[in-house]
Amino acid sequence: EVQLVESGGALVQPGGSLRLSCAASGFIFSSYSMNWVRQAPKKGLEWVSYISASSGIVHHAESVKGRFTISRDNAKNSLYLQMNHLRDEDTAVYYCARDILGRGDGFEIWGQGTMVTVSS
Amino acid sequence: QSVLTQPPSMSAAPGQKVTISCSGSTSNIGKNYVSWYQQLPGTAPKLLIYDNNKRPSGIPDRFSGSKSDTSATLGITGLQTGDEADYYCGTWDSSLNSGVFGGGTKLTVL
């Protein structure tokens, strides 16, 4: 079964750091581009980051540029999001999502999400 | 403020047809492919349409997508109560170099 499972969400103080992980199974992880998408409470979807299959291309939303870093370990079938200098507005459910055609415009497989709460 | 513009809410009766619009610009919808997602309460989004009008395996043909210039449309025919959900359009923005979504449309089937 094709599956993505996020972990690492927690309550963290403003200015703190957190590392999210996404474990992939049931498909050849190294063949697919991946993304992080977040959703603040009662709000819409917000794309966060994209990484190509080989990690050669990385993009981040302007709202997280310089603070968040997407990475992957194809040997471990895992995707990561390192989040530094966290702000209240980063509070959201974070989803990892497999890219259907590698262009960052279609997310065909989603994890269940992991909650990040930034609050003092 | 979302880059793509969708109506916040729509409603229709069971069995009817609804079309949800998504308006963008030349740097996003005008240049790239559009996808559509359905999000049922408390669940992760689900891909309904990609490449403007393609359906992933398992998505019924009651769902359709189209694109014209800088706008896209999701059509749902034969509405069912189970179609009550939030619907989002998404694409890539070549100027921002980022993925972008619409603000979402809450569909009520009454």
mmCIF file of C-alpha atoms in Angstrom, chain A residues 36-114:
data_model
loop_
_atom_site.group_PDB
_atom_site.id
_atom_site.type_symbol
_atom_site.label_atom_id
_atom_site.label_comp_id
_atom_site.label_asym_id
_atom_site.label_seq_id
_atom_site.Cartn_x
_atom_site.Cartn_y
_atom_site.Cartn_z
ATOM 1 C CA TRP A 36 5.165 19.950 2.221
ATOM 2 C CA VAL A 37 1.753 21.628 2.427
ATOM 3 C CA ARG A 38 0.295 23.143 5.585
ATOM 4 C CA GLN A 39 -3.131 24.144 6.826
ATOM 5 C CA ALA A 40 -3.639 26.554 9.695
ATOM 6 C CA PRO A 41 -6.664 25.909 11.941
ATOM 7 C CA LYS A 42 -9.897 26.652 10.077
ATOM 8 C CA LYS A 43 -7.908 27.987 7.107
ATOM 9 C CA GLY A 44 -7.095 26.870 3.574
ATOM 10 C CA LEU A 45 -4.158 24.987 2.144
ATOM 11 C CA GLU A 46 -0.756 26.665 1.840
ATOM 12 C CA TRP A 47 2.092 25.142 -0.162
ATOM 13 C CA VAL A 48 5.353 25.254 1.818
ATOM 14 C CA SER A 49 8.209 23.477 0.039
ATOM 15 C CA TYR A 50 9.177 21.287 -2.927
ATOM 16 C CA ILE A 51 12.136 18.990 -3.484
ATOM 17 C CA SER A 52 12.941 17.091 -6.657
ATOM 18 C CA ALA A 53 13.579 13.348 -6.680
ATOM 19 C CA SER A 54 17.359 13.741 -6.559
ATOM 20 C CA SER A 55 17.299 16.797 -4.233
ATOM 21 C CA GLY A 56 18.776 18.878 -7.048
ATOM 22 C CA ILE A 57 15.900 21.367 -7.090
ATOM 23 C CA VAL A 58 14.396 22.900 -3.972
ATOM 24 C CA HIS A 59 11.778 25.640 -3.620
ATOM 25 C CA HIS A 60 10.304 27.269 -0.539
ATOM 26 C CA ALA A 61 7.345 29.606 -0.079
ATOM 27 C CA GLU A 62 8.305 33.220 0.567
ATOM 28 C CA SER A 63 6.672 32.985 4.008
ATOM 29 C CA VAL A 64 9.200 30.365 5.172
ATOM 30 C CA LYS A 65 12.259 31.161 3.051
ATOM 31 C CA GLY A 66 15.380 31.412 5.186
ATOM 32 C CA ARG A 67 13.688 29.667 8.120
ATOM 33 C CA PHE A 68 12.571 26.268 6.767
ATOM 34 C CA THR A 69 14.645 23.726 4.859
ATOM 35 C CA ILE A 70 13.275 20.722 2.999
ATOM 36 C CA SER A 71 15.491 17.681 2.539
ATOM 37 C CA ARG A 72 15.232 13.973 1.849
ATOM 38 C CA ASP A 73 17.121 10.734 2.369
ATOM 39 C CA ASN A 74 16.264 8.364 -0.453
ATOM 40 C CA ALA A 75 18.131 5.508 1.237
ATOM 41 C CA LYS A 76 15.773 5.844 4.205
ATOM 42 C CA ASN A 77 12.638 6.620 2.145
ATOM 43 C CA SER A 78 12.208 9.752 4.189
ATOM 44 C CA LEU A 79 11.367 13.413 3.677
ATOM 45 C CA TYR A 80 12.178 16.115 6.212
ATOM 46 C CA LEU A 81 11.297 19.703 7.038
ATOM 47 C CA GLN A 82 13.657 21.558 9.335
ATOM 48 C CA MET A 83 11.806 24.526 10.813
ATOM 49 C CA ASN A 84 13.767 27.255 12.609
ATOM 50 C CA HIS A 85 12.782 30.611 14.078
ATOM 51 C CA LEU A 86 9.185 29.461 14.375
ATOM 52 C CA ARG A 87 6.420 32.059 14.573
ATOM 53 C CA ASP A 88 2.833 31.970 15.804
ATOM 54 C CA GLU A 89 1.645 31.999 12.198
ATOM 55 C CA ASP A 90 3.464 28.718 11.511
ATOM 56 C CA THR A 91 0.853 26.928 13.634
ATOM 57 C CA ALA A 92 -0.759 24.403 11.293
ATOM 58 C CA VAL A 93 -1.211 20.800 10.301
ATOM 59 C CA TYR A 94 1.735 19.900 8.069
ATOM 60 C CA TYR A 95 1.180 17.373 5.284
ATOM 61 C CA CYS A 96 3.768 15.714 3.111
ATOM 62 C CA ALA A 97 2.543 15.010 -0.398
ATOM 63 C CA ARG A 98 3.885 13.055 -3.355
ATOM 64 C CA ASP A 99 4.075 14.985 -6.595
ATOM 65 C CA ILE A 100 2.182 13.324 -9.428
ATOM 66 C CA LEU A 101 4.358 14.572 -12.297
ATOM 67 C CA GLY A 102 7.284 16.264 -10.569
ATOM 68 C CA ARG A 103 6.267 19.823 -11.342
ATOM 69 C CA GLY A 104 4.910 20.943 -7.975
ATOM 70 C CA ASP A 105 1.393 21.385 -9.338
ATOM 71 C CA GLY A 106 -0.325 18.108 -8.494
ATOM 72 C CA PHE A 107 -0.214 16.225 -5.197
ATOM 73 C CA GLU A 108 -1.570 12.721 -5.559
ATOM 74 C CA ILE A 109 -0.672 11.044 -2.270
ATOM 75 C CA TRP A 110 -0.990 12.789 1.099
ATOM 76 C CA GLY A 111 -0.057 11.786 4.604
ATOM 77 C CA GLN A 112 -2.434 12.168 7.533
ATOM 78 C CA GLY A 113 -0.645 15.301 8.736
ATOM 79 C CA THR A 114 1.228 16.279 11.887
#
